[in-house]
Amino acid sequence: DAKTTQPTSMDCAEGRAANLPCNHSTISGNEYVYWYRQIHSQGPQYIIHGLKNNETNEMASLIITEDRKSSTLILPHATLRDTAVYYCIVRGSGSARQLTFGSGTQLTVLP
Amino acid sequence: DTAVSQTPKYLVTQMGNDKSIKCEQNLGHDTMYWYKQDSKKFLKIMFSYNNKELIINETVPNRFSPKSPDKAHLNLHINSLELGDSAVYFCASSQRQNTGELFFGEGSRLTVL
């Protein structure tokens, strides 16, 4: 599975949109982009995933560039409870393909 | 009602002991996993079971033995505990094996003294 690169940390003001970038320049055609987050002392939580189209759900939006070499997770109105480590993961579509977590981005939402 | 539950949440034990961590999911999922998160916060997969059959077995010492009595349970038994086994162990489940949408438990923090 392709490697991802994320900034180590980011801050965001409460109520503003949080835009978390991820580079995955070696992604191949059948690999999906997944986003998870881990709030301190909790288990990782699935947020969203996509292949090439932009996706939106109740938690976030995922914008994938046309060449699929990068993506952005958008939390439209960040709250203090969104403070967490956010992981961008590229995963192939075959069976038994595992999720490989990197070091992620520590997002801190500031009051 | 907790979807993926692990017990115990905290475990403190001496080197050389044997311990088990239990995991249960009530989501009706076919696939279950064990992940390890070390002190540097890296999450690594250890094992995955699909319908009680082992499908992923990463390079893990054979002191670690998973057991799946049924598809709702995946337990982790660790023999001869070492200091380096100290970590948070996360259980997870997914509806099927070819999906990346996993549901994680709250973790079991193991401390080996």
XYZ file of N, CA and C in Angstrom:
672
model
N 0.842 -1.189 0.000
C 0.000 0.000 0.000
C 0.883 1.247 0.000
N 0.372 2.308 -0.641
C 1.168 3.525 -0.777
C 1.406 4.180 0.577
N 2.536 4.899 0.645
C 2.874 5.626 1.869
C 2.171 6.979 1.854
N 1.891 7.504 3.041
C 1.277 8.830 3.152
C 2.167 9.745 3.956
N 2.050 11.053 3.687
C 2.796 12.072 4.420
C 1.802 13.098 4.928
N 1.875 13.368 6.239
C 0.986 14.340 6.870
C 1.809 15.271 7.743
N 1.332 16.517 7.934
C 2.031 17.379 8.889
C 1.931 16.798 10.293
N 2.937 17.060 11.084
C 2.976 16.502 12.432
C 1.871 17.084 13.304
N 1.644 18.399 13.164
C 0.638 19.021 14.016
C 0.012 20.225 13.317
N -1.205 20.541 13.757
C -1.929 21.712 13.259
C -2.810 22.243 14.370
N -3.053 23.544 14.315
C -4.021 24.168 15.220
C -5.179 24.699 14.404
N -6.322 24.803 15.052
C -7.502 25.348 14.396
C -8.341 26.036 15.464
N -8.935 27.169 15.113
C -9.801 27.863 16.055
C -11.168 27.187 16.093
N -11.714 27.114 17.278
C -13.041 26.520 17.448
C -14.058 27.232 16.563
N -14.893 26.445 15.891
C -15.914 27.014 15.022
C -15.463 27.218 13.586
N -14.156 27.190 13.384
C -13.637 27.344 12.021
C -13.477 25.973 11.375
N -13.276 25.983 10.068
C -13.038 24.725 9.361
C -11.598 24.271 9.597
N -11.446 22.984 9.830
C -10.112 22.391 9.942
C -9.844 21.637 8.648
N -8.749 21.988 7.981
C -8.376 21.344 6.721
C -7.085 20.570 6.939
N -7.177 19.259 6.903
C -6.015 18.423 7.176
C -5.518 17.810 5.872
N -4.280 18.149 5.473
C -3.766 17.636 4.200
C -3.066 16.296 4.340
N -3.008 15.589 3.219
C -2.306 14.308 3.170
C -1.759 14.117 1.760
N -0.478 13.792 1.678
C 0.122 13.454 0.391
C 0.260 11.951 0.253
N -0.118 11.450 -0.910
C 0.007 10.016 -1.204
C 0.360 9.891 -2.679
N 1.542 10.383 -3.020
C 1.917 10.524 -4.428
C 2.124 9.187 -5.136
N 2.316 8.107 -4.387
C 2.542 6.808 -5.033
C 1.283 5.942 -5.049
N 0.150 6.560 -4.796
C -1.110 5.800 -4.754
C -1.381 5.155 -6.110
N -1.894 3.950 -6.081
C -2.222 3.282 -7.345
C -3.737 3.276 -7.541
N -4.142 2.865 -8.733
C -5.514 3.055 -9.162
C -6.588 2.400 -8.303
N -6.250 1.297 -7.654
C -7.276 0.583 -6.890
C -7.150 0.819 -5.384
N -6.358 1.810 -5.002
C -6.168 2.092 -3.576
C -7.087 3.207 -3.101
N -7.701 2.970 -1.958
C -8.598 3.922 -1.345
C -7.836 4.774 -0.334
N -8.366 5.966 -0.083
C -7.847 6.831 0.983
C -8.823 6.760 2.148
N -8.317 6.381 3.298
C -9.113 6.315 4.526
C -8.618 7.353 5.515
N -9.542 7.888 6.302
C -9.184 8.768 7.402
C -9.779 8.206 8.694
N -8.921 8.188 9.693
C -9.312 7.818 11.045
C -8.843 8.913 11.984
N -9.402 8.935 13.173
C -8.865 9.799 14.205
C -8.808 9.039 15.512
N -7.918 9.503 16.396
C -7.787 8.897 17.709
C -7.751 10.012 18.739
N -8.830 10.098 19.478
C -8.893 11.030 20.597
C -8.114 10.412 21.748
N -7.462 11.257 22.531
C -6.582 10.794 23.598
C -7.234 9.715 24.454
N -6.490 8.607 24.627
C -6.906 7.487 25.481
C -8.133 6.739 24.966
N -8.442 6.925 23.692
C -9.550 6.167 23.105
C -9.046 5.351 21.914
N -9.884 4.465 21.418
C -9.544 3.710 20.226
C -9.714 4.555 18.978
N -9.034 4.204 17.902
C -9.211 4.928 16.640
C -10.658 4.868 16.171
N -11.072 5.925 15.497
C -12.443 6.042 15.013
C -12.429 6.298 13.521
N -13.143 5.493 12.770
C -13.262 5.701 11.331
C -13.994 7.011 11.061
N -13.499 7.770 10.080
C -14.169 9.015 9.709
C -14.805 8.897 8.332
N -13.999 8.583 7.320
C -14.486 8.641 5.954
C -13.478 7.960 5.052
N -13.897 7.550 3.851
C -12.942 7.067 2.885
C -13.439 7.380 1.479
N -12.510 7.330 0.508
C -12.881 7.603 -0.868
C -11.868 7.021 -1.832
N -12.291 6.931 -3.088
C -11.409 6.407 -4.129
C -10.940 7.536 -5.043
N -11.859 8.218 -5.686
C -11.471 9.358 -6.509
C -12.473 10.504 -6.432
N -13.715 10.205 -6.117
C -14.698 11.280 -5.972
C -14.632 11.870 -4.582
N -15.033 13.121 -4.465
C -15.128 13.732 -3.146
C -16.261 13.067 -2.373
N -16.086 12.951 -1.085
C -17.064 12.295 -0.237
C -17.415 13.191 0.940
N -18.645 13.065 1.390
C -19.094 13.818 2.574
C -19.984 12.918 3.415
N -19.793 13.009 4.723
C -20.725 12.353 5.629
C -20.976 13.291 6.801
N -21.607 12.772 7.842
C -21.994 13.644 8.955
C -20.795 14.154 9.750
N -19.650 13.510 9.576
C -18.476 13.922 10.340
C -17.583 14.890 9.579
N -17.399 14.639 8.276
C -16.380 15.371 7.544
C -16.599 15.266 6.044
N -15.765 16.030 5.319
C -15.705 15.918 3.864
C -14.295 15.511 3.469
N -14.205 14.739 2.408
C -12.919 14.303 1.886
C -12.802 14.797 0.455
N -11.759 15.591 0.221
C -11.497 16.118 -1.115
C -10.244 15.439 -1.646
N -10.370 14.746 -2.759
C -9.236 14.052 -3.367
C -8.913 14.762 -4.672
N -7.642 15.106 -4.876
C -7.261 15.809 -6.097
C -7.473 14.911 -7.304
N -7.548 15.546 -8.472
C -7.868 14.795 -9.689
C -6.804 13.734 -9.989
N -5.538 14.061 -9.700
C -4.478 13.079 -9.940
C -4.355 12.078 -8.793
N -5.145 12.255 -7.756
C -5.212 11.382 -6.568
C -3.914 11.342 -5.771
N -3.030 12.281 -6.008
C -1.761 12.254 -5.280
C -1.866 12.914 -3.917
N -2.955 13.584 -3.645
C -3.138 14.174 -2.322
C -4.626 14.285 -2.011
N -4.901 14.491 -0.736
C -6.285 14.657 -0.313
C -6.328 15.591 0.891
N -7.524 16.087 1.183
C -7.730 16.967 2.332
C -8.984 16.515 3.068
N -8.834 16.338 4.353
C -9.995 16.068 5.209
C -10.461 17.400 5.764
N -11.746 17.667 5.644
C -12.294 18.927 6.125
C -13.309 18.658 7.233
N -13.039 19.239 8.402
C -14.034 19.259 9.476
C -14.654 20.657 9.412
N -15.899 20.780 9.008
C -16.431 22.098 8.644
C -16.524 23.102 9.796
N -16.835 22.643 10.972
C -16.946 23.540 12.130
C -16.297 22.828 13.320
N -15.009 23.005 13.452
C -14.273 22.255 14.471
C -14.719 22.630 15.881
N -14.818 21.620 16.729
C -15.113 21.846 18.143
C -13.941 21.331 18.972
N -13.945 21.658 20.247
C -12.860 21.220 21.125
C -12.761 19.694 21.144
N -13.897 19.021 20.968
C -13.907 17.557 20.980
C -13.279 16.943 19.730
N -12.969 17.776 18.747
C -12.298 17.272 17.552
C -10.788 17.213 17.732
N -10.295 17.691 18.861
C -8.859 17.586 19.145
C -8.481 16.111 19.205
N -7.548 15.712 18.326
C -7.226 14.287 18.186
C -6.047 14.155 17.226
N -5.525 12.943 17.109
C -4.572 12.612 16.048
C -5.363 12.077 14.871
N -5.139 12.649 13.700
C -5.853 12.253 12.483
C -4.905 11.477 11.571
N -5.344 10.307 11.165
C -4.532 9.425 10.336
C -5.109 9.328 8.931
N -4.244 9.532 7.969
C -4.586 9.336 6.566
C -3.935 8.013 6.148
N -4.719 7.113 5.593
C -4.214 5.770 5.289
C -4.639 5.396 3.872
N -3.697 4.847 3.130
C -4.014 4.343 1.798
C -4.070 2.823 1.879
N -5.124 2.261 1.344
C -5.328 0.823 1.451
C -5.828 0.256 0.137
N -5.261 -0.854 -0.259
C -5.727 -1.530 -1.454
C -7.081 -2.165 -1.229
N -7.713 -2.550 -2.299
C -9.086 -3.041 -2.202
C -9.176 -4.554 -2.079
N -8.063 -5.247 -2.106
C -8.134 -6.696 -2.019
C -8.497 -7.170 -0.632
N -8.898 -8.417 -0.541
C -9.258 -8.951 0.767
C -8.009 -9.099 1.625
N -8.210 -9.092 2.909
C -7.120 -9.246 3.875
C -6.060 -8.153 3.751
N -6.405 -7.014 3.131
C -5.454 -5.917 3.135
C -5.615 -5.176 4.451
N -4.508 -4.962 5.126
C -4.585 -4.361 6.436
C -4.510 -2.846 6.354
N -4.961 -2.190 7.416
C -4.775 -0.759 7.585
C -3.426 -0.535 8.233
N -2.591 0.276 7.623
C -1.290 0.602 8.198
C -1.319 2.057 8.636
N -1.251 2.253 9.941
C -1.308 3.604 10.508
C 0.087 4.209 10.537
N 0.180 5.474 10.122
C 1.428 6.216 10.250
C 1.427 7.005 11.542
N 2.113 8.135 11.524
C 2.200 8.942 12.744
C 1.099 9.990 12.837
N 0.407 10.278 11.733
C -0.759 11.151 11.774
C -0.454 12.604 12.040
N -1.527 13.402 12.108
C -1.456 14.826 12.424
C -2.180 15.072 13.737
N -1.490 15.685 14.673
C -2.142 16.090 15.920
C -2.860 17.406 15.654
N -4.192 17.348 15.639
C -4.999 18.553 15.489
C -5.413 19.036 16.863
N -5.106 20.285 17.145
C -5.541 20.898 18.395
C -6.518 22.012 18.055
N -7.729 21.888 18.555
C -8.737 22.927 18.359
C -8.667 23.869 19.547
N -8.453 25.123 19.260
C -8.242 26.123 20.307
C -9.522 26.914 20.576
N -9.791 27.198 21.861
C -11.012 27.947 22.189
C -10.916 29.411 21.745
N -24.835 0.627 24.584
C -24.349 -0.738 24.394
C -23.060 -0.697 23.574
N -21.944 -1.079 24.200
C -20.642 -0.958 23.555
C -20.530 -1.923 22.392
N -20.050 -1.430 21.234
C -19.987 -2.257 20.039
C -18.826 -3.247 20.114
N -17.631 -2.748 20.459
C -16.452 -3.595 20.605
C -15.936 -3.367 22.025
N -15.996 -4.393 22.820
C -15.596 -4.229 24.218
C -14.418 -5.137 24.532
N -13.486 -4.583 25.310
C -12.291 -5.315 25.693
C -12.202 -5.351 27.199
N -11.707 -6.456 27.713
C -11.433 -6.556 29.138
C -10.135 -7.312 29.360
N -9.319 -6.901 30.340
C -9.527 -5.720 31.178
C -9.088 -4.450 30.471
N -9.449 -3.319 30.994
C -9.032 -2.028 30.440
C -7.589 -1.730 30.853
N -7.228 -2.132 32.056
C -5.868 -1.948 32.560
C -5.379 -3.275 33.121
N -4.096 -3.529 32.893
C -3.501 -4.778 33.366
C -2.056 -4.494 33.739
N -1.722 -4.721 34.990
C -0.348 -4.545 35.470
C 0.127 -5.902 35.972
N 1.289 -6.338 35.488
C 1.738 -7.682 35.819
C 3.254 -7.733 35.818
N 3.776 -8.814 36.332
C 5.227 -8.993 36.411
C 5.741 -9.708 35.165
N 6.994 -9.455 34.866
C 7.680 -10.180 33.789
C 7.565 -11.672 34.011
N 7.381 -12.401 32.928
C 7.329 -13.851 33.017
C 5.942 -14.425 33.208
N 4.993 -13.571 33.604
C 3.627 -14.052 33.790
C 2.934 -14.275 32.452
N 1.804 -14.992 32.512
C 0.940 -15.192 31.346
C -0.361 -14.439 31.599
N -0.839 -13.732 30.581
C -2.079 -12.968 30.742
C -2.903 -13.046 29.463
N -4.201 -12.777 29.629
C -5.117 -12.770 28.484
C -5.914 -11.480 28.448
N -6.221 -11.043 27.249
C -7.124 -9.911 27.033
C -8.284 -10.438 26.190
N -9.487 -10.090 26.608
C -10.653 -10.592 25.897
C -11.298 -9.487 25.072
N -11.899 -9.876 23.965
C -12.580 -8.912 23.100
C -13.871 -9.528 22.585
N -14.913 -8.718 22.612
C -16.206 -9.157 22.104
C -16.805 -8.049 21.256
N -17.414 -8.412 20.151
C -18.129 -7.415 19.346
C -19.571 -7.870 19.152
N -20.487 -6.909 19.274
C -21.913 -7.219 19.137
C -22.493 -6.619 17.859
N -21.617 -6.427 16.862
C -22.034 -5.802 15.605
C -22.393 -6.822 14.544
N -22.186 -8.081 14.836
C -22.448 -9.107 13.826
C -21.404 -9.153 12.724
N -20.227 -8.598 13.002
C -19.171 -8.554 11.994
C -18.484 -9.897 11.827
N -17.919 -10.098 10.613
C -17.237 -11.360 10.327
C -15.761 -11.336 10.706
N -15.153 -10.145 10.752
C -13.703 -10.049 10.867
C -13.309 -9.292 12.132
N -12.298 -9.807 12.803
C -11.795 -9.153 14.020
C -10.282 -9.044 13.953
N -9.742 -8.076 14.706
C -8.327 -7.736 14.634
C -7.770 -7.459 16.027
N -6.465 -7.635 16.145
C -5.712 -7.101 17.276
C -4.636 -6.172 16.739
N -4.587 -4.960 17.325
C -3.553 -3.979 17.029
C -2.797 -3.691 18.327
N -1.528 -3.317 18.159
C -0.702 -2.917 19.300
C -0.254 -1.478 19.086
N -0.402 -0.647 20.133
C 0.087 0.734 20.082
C 1.159 0.892 21.132
N 2.376 1.119 20.674
C 3.502 1.191 21.617
C 3.635 2.591 22.214
N 4.699 2.787 22.958
C 4.883 4.056 23.674
C 5.088 5.229 22.725
N 5.524 4.957 21.513
C 5.685 6.027 20.526
C 4.406 6.265 19.745
N 3.357 5.591 20.137
C 2.008 5.789 19.591
C 1.792 5.199 18.207
N 2.726 4.357 17.730
C 2.495 3.721 16.446
C 1.559 2.537 16.614
N 0.534 2.493 15.757
C -0.440 1.404 15.767
C -0.034 0.365 14.737
N 0.146 -0.872 15.188
C 0.537 -1.930 14.249
C -0.405 -3.110 14.369
N -0.777 -3.649 13.227
C -1.647 -4.818 13.274
C -0.844 -6.038 13.723
N -1.512 -6.873 14.506
C -0.887 -8.119 14.941
C -1.547 -9.304 14.258
N -2.852 -9.381 14.407
C -3.596 -10.530 13.875
C -4.928 -10.070 13.314
N -5.449 -10.903 12.398
C -6.813 -10.706 11.932
C -7.444 -12.077 11.726
N -8.696 -12.162 12.137
C -9.474 -13.394 11.975
C -10.722 -13.076 11.169
N -11.068 -13.978 10.261
C -12.315 -13.858 9.532
C -13.127 -15.132 9.749
N -14.307 -14.971 10.328
C -15.127 -16.152 10.640
C -14.330 -17.239 11.367
N -13.630 -16.840 12.374
C -12.841 -17.700 13.260
C -11.562 -18.237 12.629
N -11.248 -17.839 11.395
C -10.023 -18.335 10.771
C -8.979 -17.233 10.689
N -7.751 -17.562 11.013
C -6.659 -16.600 10.981
C -6.353 -16.214 9.544
N -6.372 -14.896 9.248
C -6.064 -14.451 7.886
C -4.861 -13.520 7.842
N -4.550 -12.840 8.922
C -3.350 -12.013 8.980
C -2.601 -12.385 10.248
N -1.327 -12.656 10.096
C -0.479 -12.939 11.242
C 0.833 -12.232 10.980
N 0.958 -11.020 11.504
C 2.165 -10.250 11.282
C 3.312 -10.847 12.082
N 4.479 -10.277 11.931
C 5.657 -10.804 12.625
C 5.534 -10.513 14.111
N 4.904 -11.428 14.783
C 4.650 -11.280 16.213
C 5.260 -12.497 16.899
N 5.943 -12.303 18.026
C 6.508 -13.468 18.726
C 5.437 -14.516 19.005
N 5.821 -15.780 18.948
C 4.805 -16.807 19.158
C 4.399 -16.944 20.608
N 4.894 -16.042 21.465
C 4.335 -15.932 22.828
C 2.923 -15.367 22.784
N 2.593 -14.714 21.658
C 1.259 -14.144 21.496
C 0.397 -15.155 20.744
N -0.705 -15.550 21.338
C -1.568 -16.513 20.645
C -3.013 -16.019 20.692
N -3.548 -15.697 19.527
C -4.952 -15.300 19.469
C -5.834 -16.542 19.439
N -7.043 -16.371 19.965
C -8.013 -17.469 19.901
C -9.392 -16.894 19.629
N -10.076 -17.482 18.672
C -11.405 -16.999 18.318
C -12.411 -18.129 18.495
N -13.073 -18.206 19.662
C -14.029 -19.283 19.901
C -15.263 -19.197 19.004
N -15.624 -17.987 18.628
C -16.705 -17.763 17.671
C -16.455 -16.412 17.031
N -17.234 -16.061 16.023
C -16.851 -14.861 15.278
C -17.121 -13.567 16.029
N -17.768 -13.648 17.175
C -17.991 -12.445 17.983
C -16.893 -12.214 19.011
N -15.976 -13.153 19.143
C -14.943 -13.057 20.165
C -13.560 -13.319 19.573
N -12.605 -12.499 20.016
C -11.207 -12.735 19.660
C -10.376 -12.375 20.880
N -9.801 -13.386 21.483
C -9.018 -13.186 22.690
C -7.537 -13.249 22.361
N -6.755 -12.573 23.187
C -5.308 -12.536 22.980
C -4.632 -13.043 24.236
N -3.892 -14.129 24.088
C -3.165 -14.680 25.219
C -1.675 -14.421 25.022
N -1.027 -13.961 26.082
C 0.398 -13.652 25.989
C 1.139 -14.452 27.052
N 2.083 -15.260 26.618
C 2.902 -16.060 27.538
C 4.205 -15.347 27.865
N 4.741 -15.644 29.015
C 6.094 -15.184 29.393
C 6.288 -13.706 29.077
N 5.476 -12.882 29.682
C 5.484 -11.453 29.387
C 6.855 -10.825 29.574
N 7.188 -9.914 28.651
C 8.450 -9.179 28.704
C 8.156 -7.684 28.843
N 9.181 -6.949 29.266
C 8.998 -5.504 29.447
C 8.506 -4.836 28.163
N 9.028 -5.292 27.021
C 8.673 -4.698 25.736
C 7.245 -4.956 25.292
N 6.557 -5.815 26.031
C 5.149 -6.068 25.698
C 4.233 -4.980 26.243
N 4.781 -4.119 27.076
C 3.985 -3.011 27.606
C 3.497 -2.136 26.457
N 2.206 -1.952 26.380
C 1.607 -1.228 25.261
C 0.108 -1.157 25.506
N -0.569 -0.458 24.592
C -2.027 -0.515 24.585
C -2.436 -1.434 23.434
N -3.264 -2.399 23.744
C -3.720 -3.363 22.747
C -5.161 -3.041 22.391
N -5.391 -2.871 21.081
C -6.726 -2.533 20.600
C -7.298 -3.691 19.805
N -8.525 -4.014 20.133
C -9.298 -4.965 19.356
C -10.176 -4.172 18.386
N -10.437 -4.733 17.232
C -11.303 -4.069 16.259
C -12.098 -5.122 15.496
N -13.155 -4.655 14.860
C -13.929 -5.565 14.005
C -14.349 -4.825 12.747
N -14.645 -5.599 11.705
C -15.183 -5.031 10.478
C -16.213 -6.002 9.916
N -17.107 -5.443 9.122
C -18.218 -6.248 8.603
C -17.711 -7.433 7.788
N -16.662 -7.197 7.025
C -16.086 -8.261 6.214
C -14.593 -7.997 6.112
N -13.862 -8.927 5.504
C -12.409 -8.794 5.539
C -11.874 -7.826 4.505
N -12.608 -7.534 3.455
C -12.065 -6.652 2.419
C -12.610 -5.234 2.542
N -12.650 -4.749 3.755
C -13.032 -3.366 3.988
C -12.032 -2.706 4.914
N -11.870 -1.405 4.763
C -10.987 -0.670 5.662
C -11.751 0.068 6.746
N -13.047 -0.179 6.855
C -13.857 0.487 7.877
C -13.907 -0.400 9.113
N -13.049 -0.085 10.060
C -12.930 -0.872 11.276
C -13.547 -0.129 12.448
N -14.077 -0.901 13.372
C -14.611 -0.363 14.620
C -13.683 -0.847 15.736
N -13.106 0.094 16.444
C -12.124 -0.241 17.475
C -12.735 -0.213 18.863
N -12.168 -1.057 19.720
C -12.490 -0.990 21.133
C -11.716 0.140 21.799
N -11.895 0.266 23.109
C -11.285 1.359 23.855
C -9.845 1.062 24.255
N -9.403 -0.123 24.039
C -8.016 -0.458 24.328
C -7.820 -1.100 25.689
N -6.765 -1.888 25.786
C -6.355 -2.497 27.055
C -4.893 -2.133 27.280
N -4.666 -1.374 28.341
C -3.295 -0.912 28.622
C -2.588 -1.956 29.476
N -1.566 -2.557 28.898
C -0.775 -3.583 29.595
C 0.539 -2.985 30.050
N 0.830 -3.119 31.320
C 2.101 -2.666 31.879
C 2.805 -3.864 32.485
N 4.005 -4.130 31.980
C 4.802 -5.247 32.494
C 5.944 -4.682 33.335
N 6.016 -5.109 34.589
C 7.026 -4.578 35.519
C 8.206 -5.538 35.653
